Amino acid sequence: MDLSYSPEEERFRAEVRQFLEQKLPAEMSEAMRLGRSIGKEGHDRWHAILNEQGWLAPNWPVQFGGCAWNAVQRHIFEEECCRAHAPRIVPFGLSMLAPVLQKFGSKAQQDHYLPRILSGEDWWCQGYSEPGAGSDLASLKTRAVREGDHYVVNGQKTWTTLGQYANWIFCLVRTDPDAKQQQGISFLLIDMDTPGIEVRPIILLDGTHEVNEIWFTDVKVPVENLVGEENKGWTYAKYLLTHERTNIAGVGFSRAGLEAVKRMARAQMHRGRPLIENPHFAARLAQAEIDLMAMATTNLRIISRAAAGQAPGVESSMLKVKGTEIRQEINDLARRAAGVYAMPFASEAVESGNEPGLGPEGSEAVAAQYFNNRKLSIFGGSNEIQKNIIAKVKLGGRA
Amino acid sequence: MNFELTEERQMLQDSLRRFLRDHQKALQASTLLGAGGEEGARGFDAEIWRKLSELGVIGALFSEADGGFGGQGFDLTTVFEELGRAGAVEPVLDTGVLCGSLIADLGNKDQRAFLADLIEGNLQLALAHGEANSRYDLAQVEALAKTSADAIVLSGRKAVVVNAEAADVLLVSAREDGASGAEEGISLFLVPRGTAGLSLRGYPLMAGGRAAEVDLDEVHLPLSARLGERGQAHEALLRARARSEVALAAETLGAMETAVDLTKEYLGTRQQFGRPIGTFQALQHRMAQMLIELEQARSAVINAAGHLESPSTAERDLQIAAARNLIGRAGRLIAEEAIQMHGGIAMTQEYELAHFAKRIIMADHRFGDTDTQLERFIDLSAA
Ligand SMILES: Cc1cc2nc3c(=O)[nH]c(=O)nc-3n(C[C@H](O)[C@H](O)[C@H](O)COP(=O)(O)OP(=O)(O)OC[C@H]3O[C@@H](n4cnc5c(N)ncnc54)[C@H](O)[C@@H]3O)c2cc1C
């Protein structure tokens, strides 16, 4: 047992920290710290900065342009990025589609799509969920019928995150309606400019446009856009889901979130004293921090096993549940800390930094974040589904 | 023991419930009115407001001596539970209960003339009391009032003044004596909209309606603007808060009922894995817990309302702190579980649950949050 990082790992951390100090634009970091939106331009800009450094795709094999970091290095990188309030890298192309293409895609698909993901030329979104197929994803109904050299796609996807920015979507579609549910599904790459595609915004409860409905009406997709084999899409999707669940613990986000709560609680006065000295508030804060300290170590235990080549099993489900519970608790603390200043609904002017905020620094975003982050326990496999997995494996002895 | 509503209250509940059901569309639309932000935005539906007053909703908040026909704890809870069930954002709490109580308690003969206007639905009010550093403490007042032979001059800033832009008259607190934190020395003043030196920076609220930051830059008032005795407003503020907290607790209870109802219905209709999700025991037990907490909340509201007229203000405030602490906890559980068990659909602005979850959670930021209520309870039960 040794809880410390090795000297090489510490050197690596110093290198990452220096890079972030030099290259992360201050106004971007500030916007992220205050929970403001940086828009598509902001994401594109940060993407380009990381790409120039060669650090955009830590999870990719070197031959595709990855950086050959092990799991511990990737963790350090993520931790430092959160600490510096760097924007989150949009995962759909880099961390979800790319691993699938690298493992199951054709050479032509790899050569074409992977460089365009790195360069930022393509913005991908994930077309899995449908109105009737959420937790029960395998019940999806979007149909793809092969006609000569193309498929004709009809149906509807929903909850598509940042689909309004995307020029490509990877979709699960039903190609064999007669096969058993999981066996008739294929994995298709679809150009969003194809005629017959309509993107409709869904406004979330905090007023943000983050997700969309996507409608497909007789959309023609060339057969070379099929990934792997027809009717094997479920296998690829499950592979992708294991990648979606890396960094699921969100330790870095929680640490940054706790710091923000503490800053606010030092500035907020409660009965003439700083709120952070109030025993009730302090107890809540301490409990969240205690949980986070233990979870960070659980996360590291799993990461170091992964670095030694073991695939994570139910542990990633455990991290998803605990990690999201802690993040949501921190969001709850932030809204409590802001007091009456949690009530305003931040205007676009305040959000964009053009008008001064109302309450203590950062307070204008706390209520919106509290509500928005209820999604954490719903998407990426809901916490109930994760618990079903844990129970099934641990009680039933099989996955 | 009798837990039934009186006949009059039952009639009020029935007619209000019917009215709110018939106007569901307009109510839903008004939840988003605050977001507009145009000049003079009200943040609610003036037509609904007028009809509510016609139904007697505002009159029910006042005693006969004040021109109404109710005014007791259970009158407040009858009205507000229904408003909460419907998710109404109309400022009945701020104009009617919070400000109405203060005028009824402190007003002289001339000032009490406002009550008739209020009950008829012709007056909007807002209490400009809290400040950037006051959080939930009524005695933290830094704004100053300077009196000369013929005028009062107010200066200072007020924070998150709900309904300020729509208000015809603001009830502004300021200190005439003592240091911030002292209960003595706080006075209230009636400041009509448009008075020179008064400026508002308005914004929408997360759970609907609007509020403003209020700047008092040498606001000159006649001596007649003072509401009540010089420096003696704290006691009346405590009473107005007690009444408002009973109303708010009932409103939150109503919103919790709707959140539970929506979830119950959704568990029965949403199909995944070939069956209604309500057939999964993992969800059934959580639904059961929500129902248990809802009954706890209902009893807590009854306790608080039943003690609102208690001769002991300590007993009154202890019961209210208890109710709001319990509702803070039960409300959070119900709002969060309702969202979670709905899945993605609950995350949308369009589906009505979102609004109810916001009403429940954001209520925790008025007059004292769950922890502050716990603190008040501990102080009062130790005393
Ligand atoms: C903000 C946001 C962004 C998203 N982004 C994307 C995206 O980019 N691409 C994409 O494809 N999808 C996306 N999703 C969809 C997300 O993956 C689904 O919301 C999720 O799979 C849950 O499905 P559902 O919403 O239909 O809920 P349902 O599956 O209907 O679940 C409702 C409730 O029932 C519970 N439940 C269901 N089955 C069981 C069971 N067997 N046992 C116990 N409980 C059960 C669930 O846990 C939940 O509490 C996003 C969702 C959100 C909210």
mmCIF file of C-alpha atoms in Angstrom, chain B residues 94-222:
data_model
loop_
_atom_site.group_PDB
_atom_site.id
_atom_site.type_symbol
_atom_site.label_atom_id
_atom_site.label_comp_id
_atom_site.label_asym_id
_atom_site.label_seq_id
_atom_site.Cartn_x
_atom_site.Cartn_y
_atom_site.Cartn_z
ATOM 1 C CA ASP B 94 -46.046 38.633 -1.423
ATOM 2 C CA THR B 95 -48.846 41.066 -2.044
ATOM 3 C CA GLY B 96 -51.541 39.380 -0.002
ATOM 4 C CA VAL B 97 -49.903 37.708 2.965
ATOM 5 C CA LEU B 98 -46.511 39.290 3.490
ATOM 6 C CA CYS B 99 -47.367 42.915 2.738
ATOM 7 C CA GLY B 100 -51.052 42.642 3.540
ATOM 8 C CA SER B 101 -50.280 41.474 7.092
ATOM 9 C CA LEU B 102 -47.906 44.361 7.665
ATOM 10 C CA ILE B 103 -50.400 46.980 6.562
ATOM 11 C CA ALA B 104 -53.191 45.354 8.566
ATOM 12 C CA ASP B 105 -50.960 45.199 11.651
ATOM 13 C CA LEU B 106 -49.205 48.533 11.485
ATOM 14 C CA GLY B 107 -51.259 50.810 9.268
ATOM 15 C CA ASN B 108 -53.021 53.922 10.528
ATOM 16 C CA LYS B 109 -56.506 54.749 9.315
ATOM 17 C CA ASP B 110 -55.296 56.259 6.021
ATOM 18 C CA GLN B 111 -52.865 53.492 5.286
ATOM 19 C CA ARG B 112 -55.414 50.804 6.028
ATOM 20 C CA ALA B 113 -57.437 52.140 3.117
ATOM 21 C CA PHE B 114 -55.020 50.159 0.961
ATOM 22 C CA LEU B 115 -56.539 46.934 2.300
ATOM 23 C CA ALA B 116 -59.818 47.441 0.452
ATOM 24 C CA ASP B 117 -57.941 47.971 -2.823
ATOM 25 C CA LEU B 118 -55.840 44.943 -2.115
ATOM 26 C CA ILE B 119 -58.794 42.661 -1.424
ATOM 27 C CA GLU B 120 -60.514 43.870 -4.590
ATOM 28 C CA GLY B 121 -57.449 42.964 -6.607
ATOM 29 C CA ASN B 122 -56.484 46.530 -7.505
ATOM 30 C CA LEU B 123 -53.172 46.765 -5.718
ATOM 31 C CA GLN B 124 -49.797 45.062 -5.981
ATOM 32 C CA LEU B 125 -47.264 45.226 -3.162
ATOM 33 C CA ALA B 126 -43.740 44.040 -2.444
ATOM 34 C CA LEU B 127 -41.677 43.923 0.726
ATOM 35 C CA ALA B 128 -38.193 45.365 0.238
ATOM 36 C CA HIS B 129 -36.541 44.132 3.386
ATOM 37 C CA GLY B 130 -33.696 41.633 2.803
ATOM 38 C CA GLU B 131 -30.252 42.902 1.874
ATOM 39 C CA ALA B 132 -27.111 41.423 0.356
ATOM 40 C CA ASN B 133 -25.732 40.455 3.765
ATOM 41 C CA SER B 134 -28.906 39.602 5.624
ATOM 42 C CA ARG B 135 -29.527 36.105 4.261
ATOM 43 C CA TYR B 136 -32.560 34.924 6.316
ATOM 44 C CA ASP B 137 -32.091 37.161 9.342
ATOM 45 C CA LEU B 138 -34.796 39.801 9.758
ATOM 46 C CA ALA B 139 -32.673 42.022 12.000
ATOM 47 C CA GLN B 140 -29.794 42.523 9.552
ATOM 48 C CA VAL B 141 -30.806 45.887 8.119
ATOM 49 C CA GLU B 142 -28.211 48.385 6.938
ATOM 50 C CA ALA B 143 -30.377 50.677 4.819
ATOM 51 C CA LEU B 144 -30.807 53.989 6.617
ATOM 52 C CA ALA B 145 -33.690 56.377 7.199
ATOM 53 C CA LYS B 146 -32.853 59.975 8.187
ATOM 54 C CA THR B 147 -35.686 62.121 9.436
ATOM 55 C CA SER B 148 -35.796 65.913 9.338
ATOM 56 C CA ALA B 149 -38.612 68.239 10.326
ATOM 57 C CA ASP B 150 -40.634 67.602 7.186
ATOM 58 C CA ALA B 151 -39.171 64.613 5.366
ATOM 59 C CA ILE B 152 -37.710 61.139 5.611
ATOM 60 C CA VAL B 153 -34.762 60.214 3.408
ATOM 61 C CA LEU B 154 -33.972 56.549 2.641
ATOM 62 C CA SER B 155 -30.689 55.216 1.359
ATOM 63 C CA GLY B 156 -29.361 51.697 0.863
ATOM 64 C CA ARG B 157 -29.892 48.580 -1.223
ATOM 65 C CA LYS B 158 -32.430 45.786 -1.017
ATOM 66 C CA ALA B 159 -31.888 42.278 -2.397
ATOM 67 C CA VAL B 160 -34.156 39.901 -4.316
ATOM 68 C CA VAL B 161 -37.358 41.858 -3.755
ATOM 69 C CA VAL B 162 -40.034 39.568 -5.108
ATOM 70 C CA ASN B 163 -42.781 41.258 -7.158
ATOM 71 C CA ALA B 164 -41.003 44.645 -6.982
ATOM 72 C CA GLU B 165 -41.572 45.632 -10.598
ATOM 73 C CA ALA B 166 -45.307 44.972 -10.482
ATOM 74 C CA ALA B 167 -45.761 46.659 -7.107
ATOM 75 C CA ASP B 168 -47.721 49.882 -6.945
ATOM 76 C CA VAL B 169 -46.241 50.462 -3.522
ATOM 77 C CA LEU B 170 -43.090 49.031 -1.955
ATOM 78 C CA LEU B 171 -42.859 48.409 1.789
ATOM 79 C CA VAL B 172 -39.253 49.370 2.465
ATOM 80 C CA SER B 173 -37.464 48.719 5.728
ATOM 81 C CA ALA B 174 -34.663 50.941 6.973
ATOM 82 C CA ARG B 175 -32.847 51.524 10.174
ATOM 83 C CA GLU B 176 -33.464 54.604 12.301
ATOM 84 C CA ASP B 177 -31.438 53.469 15.320
ATOM 85 C CA GLY B 178 -28.897 50.894 16.364
ATOM 86 C CA ALA B 179 -26.486 48.733 14.460
ATOM 87 C CA SER B 180 -27.251 46.094 11.837
ATOM 88 C CA GLY B 181 -28.376 42.972 13.679
ATOM 89 C CA ALA B 182 -30.319 44.868 16.350
ATOM 90 C CA GLU B 183 -34.028 44.155 16.482
ATOM 91 C CA GLU B 184 -34.731 47.650 17.759
ATOM 92 C CA GLY B 185 -34.553 50.563 15.378
ATOM 93 C CA ILE B 186 -36.042 49.075 12.190
ATOM 94 C CA SER B 187 -38.894 51.005 10.566
ATOM 95 C CA LEU B 188 -41.073 50.398 7.527
ATOM 96 C CA PHE B 189 -42.021 52.970 4.922
ATOM 97 C CA LEU B 190 -44.535 53.026 2.111
ATOM 98 C CA VAL B 191 -42.792 54.012 -1.104
ATOM 99 C CA PRO B 192 -44.994 54.444 -4.186
ATOM 100 C CA ARG B 193 -43.700 53.219 -7.520
ATOM 101 C CA GLY B 194 -41.844 55.948 -9.399
ATOM 102 C CA THR B 195 -40.678 57.891 -6.326
ATOM 103 C CA ALA B 196 -37.509 59.813 -7.190
ATOM 104 C CA GLY B 197 -34.335 58.006 -6.115
ATOM 105 C CA LEU B 198 -35.963 54.568 -6.237
ATOM 106 C CA SER B 199 -34.560 52.328 -8.973
ATOM 107 C CA LEU B 200 -35.092 48.676 -9.762
ATOM 108 C CA ARG B 201 -32.986 46.124 -11.581
ATOM 109 C CA GLY B 202 -35.479 43.391 -12.395
ATOM 110 C CA TYR B 203 -34.991 39.773 -13.382
ATOM 111 C CA PRO B 204 -36.963 36.548 -13.683
ATOM 112 C CA LEU B 205 -36.905 33.923 -10.950
ATOM 113 C CA MET B 206 -36.001 30.271 -11.392
ATOM 114 C CA ALA B 207 -39.416 29.052 -10.252
ATOM 115 C CA GLY B 208 -41.465 31.717 -12.062
ATOM 116 C CA GLY B 209 -42.375 35.304 -11.249
ATOM 117 C CA ARG B 210 -39.932 38.164 -11.014
ATOM 118 C CA ALA B 211 -37.852 40.031 -8.459
ATOM 119 C CA ALA B 212 -35.537 43.022 -8.438
ATOM 120 C CA GLU B 213 -32.542 44.539 -6.744
ATOM 121 C CA VAL B 214 -33.802 47.815 -5.303
ATOM 122 C CA ASP B 215 -31.570 50.826 -5.021
ATOM 123 C CA LEU B 216 -32.541 53.626 -2.625
ATOM 124 C CA ASP B 217 -30.627 56.722 -3.559
ATOM 125 C CA GLU B 218 -31.754 59.552 -1.287
ATOM 126 C CA VAL B 219 -35.422 58.650 -1.582
ATOM 127 C CA HIS B 220 -37.412 61.571 -0.125
ATOM 128 C CA LEU B 221 -40.687 60.692 1.558
ATOM 129 C CA PRO B 222 -43.269 62.676 3.534
#
